[in-house]
């Protein structure tokens, strides 16, 4: 039983949300073969995000929760700086990869935990930082709002949320043109080298990426001030730095 759960309750029964986050995660995220090749496919360098958080006060006394931690690329980078990282992912295969790496590389301050935005149960004092990358889009907008409220609940007043995800920062009339341009620009030729056009098209059809002008009011309602927002050149990917209000 995790130290972040009330005594006597297991991770599996800690919370019974109305939405099955595991079913929304995508079957590929549950497959060991996909997880083993995920880092190459994602091609993610955590350096810029880590530097952003360090500039916001992340240090050796901090605790950070990484929601949708995947194989732990960011969690382990943050673990080199801060006291404790809770790497949360809904996929058992992803959590197994995190735990194996933590054991292999002798990193005791990165803790893998199987849960989602809606099923995670936090015990202990509120944390200083929350990070989430390419995970919130798995939830429909109603549940994004609930998830953001739950994130605010685990943060101290003034705590920082860094949110990176596929977010559409254009008007409705631009959607067809913008999505087509993005597909032409971003699609990889081979699946092992990134997300192919077919995979990106499936994302648009089947997943729940939203518009910036819908997500930002949800952040506000959840209790966050947006300190910084970067929509990128293609206007299909956004990076937010948010601060939990003191009120």
Coordinates of C-alpha atoms in Angstrom, one line a residue:
X1 CA 0.0 0.0 0.0
X2 CA 1.4 3.4 -1.0
X3 CA 2.3 5.9 1.7
X4 CA 0.1 8.4 -0.1
X5 CA -3.0 6.3 0.7
X6 CA -5.0 6.1 3.9
X7 CA -3.9 3.1 6.0
X8 CA -5.6 -0.1 5.0
X9 CA -6.6 1.0 1.5
X10 CA -5.0 -0.3 -1.6
X11 CA -4.2 1.7 -4.7
X12 CA -6.8 -0.2 -6.6
X13 CA -9.7 0.7 -4.3
X14 CA -8.5 4.1 -3.1
X15 CA -11.1 5.9 -5.2
X16 CA -13.9 4.8 -7.6
X17 CA -14.3 7.5 -10.2
X18 CA -17.2 7.5 -12.6
X19 CA -14.8 7.5 -15.6
X20 CA -12.5 4.6 -16.5
X21 CA -9.2 6.4 -17.1
X22 CA -7.4 3.2 -18.0
X23 CA -9.9 2.6 -20.9
X24 CA -9.2 6.1 -22.2
X25 CA -5.4 5.8 -22.0
X26 CA -5.1 3.9 -25.3
X27 CA -4.4 0.2 -25.6
X28 CA -0.8 0.9 -26.8
X29 CA 0.1 2.5 -23.5
X30 CA -0.7 -0.8 -21.7
X31 CA 1.6 -2.9 -23.9
X32 CA 5.1 -3.7 -22.8
X33 CA 6.5 -3.6 -26.3
X34 CA 5.1 -0.1 -26.9
X35 CA 6.4 1.1 -23.5
X36 CA 9.9 -0.2 -24.2
X37 CA 10.1 1.9 -27.4
X38 CA 8.2 4.9 -26.0
X39 CA 11.2 7.1 -25.2
X40 CA 12.6 6.9 -28.7
X41 CA 9.1 7.6 -30.1
X42 CA 8.5 10.6 -27.8
X43 CA 11.9 12.2 -28.3
X44 CA 11.3 14.3 -25.2
X45 CA 14.1 16.4 -23.6
X46 CA 13.0 17.4 -20.1
X47 CA 15.7 20.1 -19.7
X48 CA 13.6 23.2 -20.5
X49 CA 10.7 22.2 -18.3
X50 CA 13.1 21.3 -15.5
X51 CA 14.8 24.7 -15.8
X52 CA 11.3 26.4 -15.8
X53 CA 10.4 24.7 -12.5
X54 CA 13.8 25.5 -11.0
X55 CA 13.3 29.1 -11.8
X56 CA 9.9 28.8 -10.0
X57 CA 11.6 27.5 -6.8
X58 CA 12.0 23.7 -7.4
X59 CA 14.9 22.7 -5.1
X60 CA 16.2 20.0 -2.8
X61 CA 13.3 20.6 -0.3
X62 CA 10.5 20.2 -2.9
X63 CA 8.0 17.5 -3.6
X64 CA 6.6 17.2 -7.1
X65 CA 3.8 15.0 -8.6
X66 CA 4.1 14.0 -12.2
X67 CA 0.7 13.0 -13.6
X68 CA 0.9 10.9 -16.7
X69 CA 4.5 10.2 -16.0
X70 CA 4.9 7.6 -18.8
X71 CA 8.3 5.9 -18.5
X72 CA 9.5 8.6 -16.1
X73 CA 11.7 10.8 -18.3
X74 CA 10.7 14.0 -16.5
X75 CA 10.3 12.4 -13.1
X76 CA 13.9 11.2 -13.1
X77 CA 15.2 14.5 -14.3
X78 CA 13.2 16.2 -11.5
X79 CA 14.4 13.6 -9.0
X80 CA 18.0 14.8 -9.6
X81 CA 16.9 18.2 -8.2
X82 CA 14.2 17.8 -5.6
X83 CA 13.5 15.7 -2.5
X84 CA 10.7 13.5 -3.7
X85 CA 8.9 12.8 -7.0
X86 CA 5.6 10.9 -7.2
X87 CA 5.4 9.6 -10.7
X88 CA 1.7 8.8 -11.4
X89 CA 0.5 6.9 -14.4
X90 CA -2.6 4.9 -15.1
X91 CA -0.8 2.3 -17.1
X92 CA 0.7 -0.7 -15.1
X93 CA 3.3 -1.2 -17.8
X94 CA 4.5 2.5 -17.5
X95 CA 4.6 2.3 -13.7
X96 CA 6.6 -1.0 -14.0
X97 CA 9.1 0.7 -16.3
X98 CA 9.5 3.6 -13.7
X99 CA 10.0 1.2 -10.8
X100 CA 12.5 -0.9 -12.8
X101 CA 14.5 2.1 -13.7
X102 CA 14.4 3.5 -10.1
X103 CA 15.7 0.1 -8.8
X104 CA 18.3 -0.3 -11.6
X105 CA 19.7 3.2 -11.2
X106 CA 19.3 3.3 -7.4
X107 CA 17.0 6.4 -7.4
X108 CA 15.1 6.1 -4.1
X109 CA 13.3 9.4 -4.3
X110 CA 11.3 8.7 -7.5
X111 CA 8.2 6.7 -6.6
X112 CA 6.0 5.1 -9.3
X113 CA 2.3 4.9 -8.5
X114 CA -0.5 3.5 -10.7
X115 CA -3.4 5.9 -10.7
X116 CA -5.0 8.6 -12.9
X117 CA -5.9 12.2 -12.4
X118 CA -9.3 11.1 -10.9
X119 CA -8.2 8.0 -8.9
X120 CA -5.0 9.4 -7.3
X121 CA -5.3 9.7 -3.5
X122 CA -2.9 12.0 -1.8
X123 CA -1.9 11.6 1.8
X124 CA 0.4 13.9 3.7
X125 CA 0.9 17.7 3.3
X126 CA 0.2 19.4 0.0
X127 CA 3.0 19.5 -2.5
X128 CA 4.9 22.4 -4.1
X129 CA 4.8 21.4 -7.8
X130 CA 2.7 19.4 -10.2
X131 CA 3.8 18.5 -13.7
X132 CA 1.8 16.9 -16.5
X133 CA 2.7 16.4 -20.1
X134 CA 0.5 14.9 -22.8
X135 CA -1.9 13.3 -20.4
X136 CA -4.8 15.6 -19.8
X137 CA -6.0 15.2 -23.4
X138 CA -7.2 11.7 -22.5
X139 CA -10.0 13.2 -20.5
X140 CA -13.2 14.8 -22.0
X141 CA -13.6 18.5 -21.0
X142 CA -15.9 17.9 -18.1
X143 CA -13.3 15.5 -16.5
X144 CA -10.5 17.9 -17.4
X145 CA -12.2 20.4 -15.1
X146 CA -12.5 17.8 -12.3
X147 CA -8.9 16.7 -12.8
X148 CA -7.6 20.3 -12.6
X149 CA -9.6 20.9 -9.4
X150 CA -8.1 17.8 -7.9
X151 CA -4.6 19.0 -8.9
X152 CA -5.3 22.3 -7.2
X153 CA -6.3 20.4 -4.0
X154 CA -2.9 18.7 -3.7
X155 CA -0.9 21.9 -4.2
X156 CA 0.0 24.5 -1.5
X157 CA -1.3 28.0 -2.1
X158 CA 1.2 29.5 -4.5
X159 CA 2.2 26.0 -5.8
X160 CA 3.1 25.7 -9.4
X161 CA 1.4 23.5 -12.1
X162 CA 3.3 23.1 -15.4
X163 CA 0.9 21.7 -18.1
X164 CA 2.0 20.8 -21.6
X165 CA -0.4 19.2 -24.0
X166 CA -2.0 19.1 -27.4
X167 CA -4.2 22.2 -27.2
X168 CA -5.8 24.0 -30.2
X169 CA -5.2 27.7 -30.0
X170 CA -7.1 28.7 -33.1
X171 CA -10.7 29.7 -34.1
X172 CA -13.3 27.2 -35.2
X173 CA -13.2 28.4 -38.8
X174 CA -9.4 27.7 -38.9
X175 CA -9.6 24.1 -37.7
X176 CA -9.5 22.2 -41.0
X177 CA -6.6 24.3 -42.3
X178 CA -4.6 24.3 -39.1
X179 CA -5.0 20.6 -38.5
X180 CA -3.9 19.8 -42.1
X181 CA -0.9 22.0 -41.8
X182 CA 0.1 20.3 -38.5
X183 CA -0.2 16.9 -39.9
X184 CA 2.0 17.8 -42.8
X185 CA 4.6 19.3 -40.5
X186 CA 4.6 17.0 -37.5
X187 CA 4.0 13.5 -38.8
X188 CA 6.9 11.0 -38.7
X189 CA 7.5 8.6 -41.6
X190 CA 8.1 5.6 -39.3
X191 CA 6.2 4.8 -36.0
X192 CA 9.4 4.2 -34.2
X193 CA 10.7 7.7 -35.0
X194 CA 7.6 9.6 -33.8
X195 CA 3.9 9.7 -34.3
X196 CA 2.8 9.0 -37.9
X197 CA 0.1 10.8 -39.8
X198 CA -2.3 7.9 -39.1
X199 CA -1.6 8.1 -35.4
X200 CA -2.0 11.9 -35.3
X201 CA -5.3 11.7 -37.3
X202 CA -6.5 9.1 -34.8
X203 CA -5.7 11.4 -32.0
X204 CA -7.8 14.2 -33.5
X205 CA -10.7 11.7 -34.1
X206 CA -10.7 9.7 -30.9
X207 CA -8.9 11.6 -28.1
X208 CA -10.0 14.8 -26.3
X209 CA -7.6 17.6 -27.1
X210 CA -9.5 20.8 -26.5
X211 CA -9.3 24.5 -27.4
X212 CA -7.2 26.9 -25.4
X213 CA -10.2 29.1 -25.0
X214 CA -12.0 26.2 -23.3
X215 CA -9.1 24.9 -21.2
X216 CA -8.1 28.3 -19.8
X217 CA -11.4 29.1 -18.1
X218 CA -11.3 25.6 -16.6
X219 CA -7.9 26.4 -15.1
X220 CA -9.3 29.6 -13.7
X221 CA -12.3 27.9 -12.2
X222 CA -10.0 25.3 -10.6
X223 CA -8.2 28.0 -8.8
X224 CA -5.2 28.8 -11.0
X225 CA -3.7 31.9 -12.4
X226 CA -1.9 31.4 -15.7
X227 CA 1.5 32.9 -15.2
X228 CA 2.7 32.0 -18.7
X229 CA 1.3 30.5 -21.9
X230 CA 3.1 29.4 -25.0
X231 CA 1.0 28.2 -27.9
X232 CA 3.8 27.4 -30.3
X233 CA 4.0 28.2 -34.0
X234 CA 1.5 25.6 -35.1
X235 CA -1.1 26.6 -32.5
X236 CA -1.7 22.9 -31.7
X237 CA 0.5 22.5 -28.7
X238 CA 0.5 24.6 -25.5
X239 CA 2.7 25.0 -22.5
X240 CA 1.2 26.6 -19.4
X241 CA 2.8 27.7 -16.1
X242 CA 0.0 28.1 -13.6
X243 CA 0.1 29.2 -10.0
X244 CA -2.5 28.2 -7.4
X245 CA -4.3 31.2 -6.0
X246 CA -4.1 32.0 -2.3
X247 CA -7.9 32.7 -2.0

